[in-house]
C-alpha positions as a printed NumPy array, in Angstrom:
array([[ 80.918,  68.98 , 100.055],
       [ 81.735,  65.992,  97.906],
       [ 78.282,  64.931,  97.049],
       [ 78.256,  68.128,  94.402],
       [ 80.88 ,  66.594,  91.918],
       [ 79.096,  65.483,  88.781],
       [ 75.678,  66.172,  90.42 ],
       [ 74.214,  67.98 ,  87.209],
       [ 74.96 ,  64.983,  84.956],
       [ 73.281,  62.605,  87.574],
       [ 70.12 ,  64.648,  88.084],
       [ 69.607,  65.084,  84.581],
       [ 69.767,  61.384,  83.952],
       [ 68.732,  59.736,  86.799],
       [ 66.319,  62.226,  88.253],
       [ 65.679,  60.551,  91.746],
       [ 66.644,  57.779,  94.348],
       [ 64.989,  55.13 ,  96.47 ],
       [ 63.365,  57.099,  98.844],
       [ 60.822,  56.245, 101.356],
       [ 58.752,  59.708, 102.29 ],
       [ 57.25 ,  61.654,  99.152],
       [ 58.885,  65.244,  98.44 ],
       [ 58.668,  67.983,  96.012],
       [ 61.703,  69.507,  94.798],
       [ 62.813,  72.534,  92.293],
       [ 66.503,  71.955,  90.956],
       [ 68.011,  74.609,  88.946],
       [ 71.512,  73.761,  86.725],
       [ 73.383,  77.042,  85.881],
       [ 76.909,  76.002,  83.677],
       [ 79.178,  78.314,  82.135],
       [ 81.493,  76.883,  79.48 ],
       [ 84.546,  78.361,  78.11 ],
       [ 87.008,  76.815,  74.982],
       [ 89.794,  78.695,  72.894],
       [ 87.535,  78.552,  70.328],
       [ 84.922,  80.776,  71.679],
       [ 85.24 ,  84.649,  72.202],
       [ 83.374,  84.515,  75.297],
       [ 81.898,  81.734,  77.524],
       [ 78.665,  80.247,  76.877],
       [ 75.743,  79.971,  79.865],
       [ 72.549,  77.175,  79.686],
       [ 70.079,  77.672,  82.361],
       [ 68.051,  74.723,  83.274],
       [ 65.103,  74.328,  85.911],
       [ 63.732,  71.102,  86.525],
       [ 60.279,  71.085,  89.231],
       [ 60.472,  67.589,  90.291],
       [ 61.489,  65.713,  87.12 ],
       [ 60.011,  67.544,  84.56 ],
       [ 62.12 ,  70.234,  82.919],
       [ 60.14 ,  73.53 ,  83.3  ],
       [ 62.345,  76.233,  82.18 ],
       [ 65.572,  76.783,  80.136],
       [ 67.718,  79.589,  79.322],
       [ 70.864,  80.196,  77.02 ],
       [ 73.42 ,  82.423,  75.793],
       [ 71.74 ,  82.362,  72.585],
       [ 68.218,  83.014,  72.82 ],
       [ 68.565,  84.74 ,  76.111],
       [ 65.179,  84.125,  77.128],
       [ 63.659,  82.231,  79.427],
       [ 61.104,  79.448,  77.8  ],
       [ 59.033,  76.882,  79.17 ],
       [ 59.558,  73.492,  78.642],
       [ 56.548,  71.915,  79.6  ],
       [ 52.867,  72.268,  79.062],
       [ 51.471,  73.86 ,  82.861],
       [ 54.417,  75.888,  82.562],
       [ 53.025,  78.262,  79.447],
       [ 50.062,  79.796,  81.357],
       [ 52.523,  81.209,  83.98 ],
       [ 51.548,  84.894,  82.247],
       [ 48.231,  84.109,  83.212],
       [ 48.886,  83.487,  86.891],
       [ 51.696,  85.837,  87.612],
       [ 51.568,  89.103,  85.423],
       [ 55.176,  89.488,  83.274],
       [ 56.522,  86.023,  84.738],
       [ 58.501,  85.18 ,  81.637],
       [ 59.604,  88.781,  81.547],
       [ 61.241,  88.529,  85.027],
       [ 62.516,  85.29 ,  84.607],
       [ 64.337,  86.508,  81.441],
       [ 65.966,  89.224,  83.578],
       [ 67.208,  87.276,  86.142],
       [ 68.588,  84.632,  83.782],
       [ 70.506,  87.811,  82.169],
       [ 71.867,  88.649,  85.294],
       [ 73.045,  85.309,  86.107],
       [ 74.696,  84.945,  82.774],
       [ 76.769,  88.284,  83.419],
       [ 77.809,  86.751,  87.064],
       [ 78.748,  83.049,  85.654],
       [ 80.658,  84.492,  82.812],
       [ 82.507,  87.227,  85.034],
       [ 83.306,  84.363,  87.508],
       [ 84.683,  82.024,  85.052],
       [ 86.676,  84.475,  83.219],
       [ 88.16 ,  85.775,  86.65 ],
       [ 89.081,  82.136,  87.352],
       [ 90.937,  81.428,  83.858],
       [ 92.771,  84.542,  84.445],
       [ 93.663,  83.586,  87.901],
       [ 95.08 ,  80.236,  86.614],
       [ 96.94 ,  81.999,  83.693],
       [ 94.946,  79.228,  81.546],
       [ 94.692,  80.179,  78.181],
       [ 93.998,  76.162,  76.624],
       [ 91.76 ,  73.669,  77.539],
       [ 88.229,  73.206,  78.376],
       [ 86.447,  75.47 ,  81.555],
       [ 83.294,  74.911,  83.395],
       [ 81.796,  76.496,  86.058],
       [ 78.666,  75.439,  87.395],
       [ 75.982,  76.323,  89.828],
       [ 73.403,  74.179,  91.309],
       [ 70.876,  75.543,  93.683],
       [ 67.588,  75.001,  94.588],
       [ 65.403,  73.39 ,  97.398],
       [ 62.579,  70.356,  98.62 ],
       [ 59.785,  70.072, 100.454],
       [ 59.207,  67.002, 101.957],
       [ 55.778,  64.936, 102.986],
       [ 56.128,  66.115, 106.611],
       [ 56.76 ,  69.897, 105.782],
       [ 60.258,  70.068, 106.371],
       [ 62.072,  72.544, 103.714],
       [ 65.837,  72.578, 103.005],
       [ 67.602,  74.52 , 100.354],
       [ 71.16 ,  74.492,  98.625],
       [ 73.168,  76.641,  96.667],
       [ 76.753,  75.29 ,  95.671],
       [ 79.067,  75.54 ,  92.869],
       [ 82.071,  73.639,  91.067],
       [ 84.798,  74.545,  89.032],
       [ 86.041,  72.246,  86.324],
       [ 84.239,  68.91 ,  87.576],
       [ 85.427,  69.488,  91.443],
       [ 83.64 ,  71.189,  94.34 ],
       [ 84.429,  74.87 ,  94.62 ],
       [ 82.112,  76.638,  96.971],
       [ 79.101,  76.02 ,  98.971],
       [ 76.654,  78.498, 100.713],
       [ 75.781,  77.966, 104.203],
       [ 72.246,  78.844, 105.308],
       [ 72.909,  79.05 , 108.809],
       [ 76.105,  81.421, 108.9  ],
       [ 75.065,  83.194, 106.153],
       [ 78.614,  82.652, 104.829],
       [ 80.944,  80.512, 101.987],
       [ 83.118,  77.309, 102.259],
       [ 85.616,  76.998, 100.231],
       [ 86.232,  73.511,  98.874],
       [ 90.167,  74.085,  98.307],
       [ 92.915,  76.842,  98.517],
       [ 91.979,  78.06 ,  94.943],
       [ 88.374,  78.487,  95.946],
       [ 89.89 ,  80.601,  99.074],
       [ 90.101,  83.807,  97.141],
       [ 86.763,  83.633,  95.498],
       [ 85.393,  83.116,  99.243],
       [ 86.922,  85.96 , 100.763],
       [ 85.386,  88.151,  98.009],
       [ 81.774,  86.71 ,  98.336],
       [ 81.873,  86.883, 102.012],
       [ 82.525,  90.528, 101.845],
       [ 79.509,  90.775,  99.164],
       [ 77.071,  91.278, 102.055],
       [ 74.36 ,  91.666,  99.617],
       [ 74.745,  89.051,  97.266],
       [ 74.92 ,  86.405, 100.149],
       [ 71.559,  87.866, 101.896],
       [ 70.341,  87.403,  98.237],
       [ 71.103,  83.398,  98.188],
       [ 69.731,  83.433, 101.867],
       [ 66.397,  84.828, 100.472],
       [ 66.247,  82.265,  97.43 ],
       [ 67.056,  79.149,  99.373],
       [ 65.056,  80.102, 102.323],
       [ 61.881,  81.737, 100.933],
       [ 61.676,  82.238,  97.497],
       [ 62.298,  79.133,  95.844],
       [ 60.127,  77.346,  98.338],
       [ 57.603,  79.83 ,  97.739],
       [ 57.667,  79.327,  93.914],
       [ 58.016,  75.203,  94.35 ],
       [ 54.96 ,  75.084,  96.005],
       [ 53.192,  77.393,  93.522],
       [ 54.421,  75.103,  90.41 ],
       [ 53.235,  72.247,  92.146],
       [ 49.642,  73.441,  92.465],
       [ 49.69 ,  74.984,  88.789],
       [ 51.018,  71.679,  87.517],
       [ 49.17 ,  69.333,  90.147],
       [ 47.505,  67.31 ,  87.033],
       [ 50.924,  66.249,  85.851],
       [ 53.1  ,  66.289,  89.066],
       [ 50.636,  64.795,  91.721],
       [ 49.423,  62.012,  89.339],
       [ 49.73 ,  58.25 ,  90.409],
       [ 50.882,  55.183,  88.424],
       [ 50.704,  51.983,  89.99 ],
       [ 53.779,  49.957,  89.847],
       [ 53.791,  46.97 ,  88.351],
       [ 56.222,  44.1  ,  89.554],
       [ 57.589,  41.094,  88.158],
       [ 60.057,  38.292,  89.532],
       [ 62.661,  36.355,  87.595],
       [ 65.153,  33.625,  88.249],
       [ 68.527,  32.645,  86.921],
       [ 70.599,  29.693,  87.797],
       [ 74.368,  29.509,  87.793],
       [ 76.951,  26.992,  87.59 ],
       [ 78.344,  27.202,  90.959],
       [ 74.75 ,  26.341,  92.399],
       [ 73.833,  29.597,  93.42 ],
       [ 70.948,  31.631,  91.337],
       [ 70.068,  35.376,  91.091],
       [ 66.338,  36.358,  91.906],
       [ 65.83 ,  39.759,  89.873],
       [ 62.616,  41.973,  90.87 ],
       [ 61.39 ,  44.422,  88.317],
       [ 59.549,  47.31 ,  89.139],
       [ 57.606,  49.592,  86.698],
       [ 55.24 ,  51.711,  85.151],
       [ 55.25 ,  53.663,  88.263],
       [ 54.619,  57.676,  89.117],
       [ 55.626,  59.769,  91.182],
       [ 59.59 ,  58.621,  91.17 ],
       [ 60.124,  58.038,  94.845],
       [ 59.747,  54.287,  95.727],
       [ 61.209,  51.778,  98.101],
       [ 61.989,  48.243,  96.963],
       [ 64.029,  45.694,  98.599],
       [ 64.296,  41.915,  99.315],
       [ 63.08 ,  40.558, 102.642],
       [ 64.239,  37.118, 104.164],
       [ 61.879,  35.944, 106.587],
       [ 60.23 ,  39.217, 106.951],
       [ 63.47 ,  41.461, 107.599],
       [ 65.305,  43.343, 105.431],
       [ 68.147,  41.907, 103.608],
       [ 71.106,  43.589, 102.111],
       [ 73.729,  41.164, 101.362],
       [ 74.051,  39.684,  98.064],
       [ 71.827,  42.371,  96.572],
       [ 72.081,  44.679,  93.519],
       [ 70.334,  47.345,  92.446],
       [ 69.78 ,  49.392,  89.578],
       [ 68.875,  53.521,  89.563],
       [ 65.716,  54.967,  89.246],
       [ 65.274,  55.623,  85.195],
       [ 62.316,  57.245,  83.098],
       [ 60.156,  55.426,  80.601],
       [ 59.086,  56.73 ,  77.612],
       [ 55.722,  57.697,  78.969],
       [ 56.891,  59.845,  82.053],
       [ 56.754,  57.015,  84.266],
       [ 59.542,  55.31 ,  86.186],
       [ 61.554,  51.884,  86.496],
       [ 63.921,  50.452,  88.907],
       [ 65.203,  46.845,  90.107],
       [ 66.942,  44.839,  92.536],
       [ 68.496,  41.416,  92.452],
       [ 69.661,  39.059,  95.129],
       [ 71.959,  35.562,  95.096],
       [ 70.485,  32.844,  97.026],
       [ 70.866,  29.246,  98.   ],
       [ 68.034,  27.155,  95.859],
       [ 67.167,  25.698,  98.678],
       [ 66.035,  29.014, 100.656],
       [ 64.565,  31.09 ,  97.883],
       [ 61.272,  30.845,  99.273],
       [ 62.601,  32.551, 102.418],
       [ 62.965,  36.224, 100.144],
       [ 60.34 ,  38.209,  99.241],
       [ 60.344,  41.495,  97.171],
       [ 58.846,  44.337,  99.027],
       [ 57.536,  47.284,  97.289],
       [ 56.309,  50.441,  98.92 ],
       [ 54.929,  53.445,  96.207],
       [ 52.531,  56.309,  96.528],
       [ 50.158,  55.23 ,  94.612],
       [ 49.634,  51.864,  97.144],
       [ 47.538,  51.358,  99.883],
       [ 49.241,  48.144, 100.777],
       [ 52.758,  47.419, 100.365],
       [ 53.521,  44.873,  97.31 ],
       [ 54.984,  41.648,  98.56 ],
       [ 55.865,  39.224,  95.958],
       [ 57.98 ,  35.875,  96.027],
       [ 59.316,  33.784,  92.914],
       [ 56.255,  31.158,  91.804],
       [ 58.003,  28.511,  90.005],
       [ 55.83 ,  28.619,  86.282],
       [ 56.511,  24.649,  85.843],
       [ 54.223,  24.066,  89.01 ],
       [ 51.582,  25.428,  87.475],
       [ 51.588,  22.786,  84.43 ],
       [ 50.096,  19.715,  86.571],
       [ 47.021,  22.034,  87.482],
       [ 46.685,  22.829,  84.234],
       [ 46.846,  19.288,  82.595],
       [ 44.6  ,  18.336,  85.516],
       [ 41.966,  21.031,  84.356],
       [ 42.498,  20.179,  80.495],
       [ 42.255,  16.31 ,  81.467],
       [ 38.756,  17.188,  83.15 ],
       [ 37.801,  19.488,  80.383],
       [ 38.419,  17.047,  77.772],
       [ 36.824,  14.207,  79.909],
       [ 33.624,  16.061,  79.896],
       [ 33.703,  16.447,  76.251],
       [ 33.977,  12.817,  75.509],
       [ 31.316,  12.233,  78.002],
       [ 29.319,  14.482,  76.173],
       [ 30.159,  13.135,  72.872],
       [ 29.663,   9.656,  73.64 ],
       [ 25.882,  10.61 ,  74.576],
       [ 25.008,  12.538,  71.818],
       [ 26.969,   9.471,  69.321],
       [ 24.414,   7.301,  71.365],
       [ 21.301,   8.923,  71.087],
       [ 21.902,   9.237,  67.131],
       [ 22.711,   5.709,  66.402],
       [ 19.623,   4.774,  68.591],
       [ 17.522,   7.145,  66.61 ],
       [ 19.15 ,   5.78 ,  63.129],
       [ 17.773,   1.674,  64.459],
       [ 14.448,   2.924,  65.238],
       [ 14.069,   4.435,  61.431],
       [ 15.358,   1.711,  59.927],
       [ 13.425,  -1.074,  61.785],
       [ 10.524,  -3.043,  59.492],
       [  6.873,  -2.304,  59.955],
       [  5.466,  -5.576,  61.247],
       [  1.51 ,  -5.689,  60.869],
       [ -0.284,  -6.943,  64.033],
       [ -2.58 ,  -9.505,  62.983],
       [ -4.908,  -8.336,  65.63 ],
       [ -5.379,  -5.298,  64.362],
       [ -5.695,  -6.861,  60.976],
       [ -8.162,  -9.459,  61.92 ]])
């Protein structure tokens, strides 16, 4: 359960991990906040389909609103779609506010900033496997999570056990959560992927570059940069002699670009004499074959370039010499004096 801590911010700013199998996901983040300057808690809801912000709701508008172009026409596909989702948002807003207020009263806390968060959603993997989740956090730490197998709640600490007993007794709510994570969420996700396939199913091929930096201790770092790819799932690793090599490697998260594609990097520290043993290996859904690249010393290209330039210059000089020779021959012919032939004039 410790994985939930900070996940709200993780998924907002790091939407994706280095994964090998392409999948689709829908994630909902429901956040209730309270501070002493507010008369009552404020609620914000955001729904992501894959990496795209699809829907948003908050206490100010009290409306579910589309956030991406392909969601704007959902009413054409599903009658009253936005009206129904607005009502869902309003019901969840009331539940989140009530729970946060109960927690505040139970802890007798009248000062300080309080947050109560729900993360719920589902994922459909490339092999068809479906998985759902429904987890709560309180003030940035794990609180409650729902177990679909037993249809019961699991408390993360003693403070959460009171709420756990209350919710275990609310059979209707447990059934509702069970239906959402097992049925409703996967069905909605498949529907959204179909409606937004022009954007969600597009493929952008990664561009890979490798750079090298030497250090005073004799070691050097090889850096493999991968950018411009979509979807976000990608496998990037270093291989030594054809085997995946993890030792002395460092990697960055998958981060978004302004154009909707992604970029990432992975580096490795190596001995200069062993540099040629390493390859950056990239697998992505847009590639028919994995990309395998090694560091190439750009300095070694110059002898070849110099040879080519030398040959070109040589050809040009020969051509210029021929032209000059012909020109001089022509001038000599034009300047030669005319000598009369005595036989012709005889």
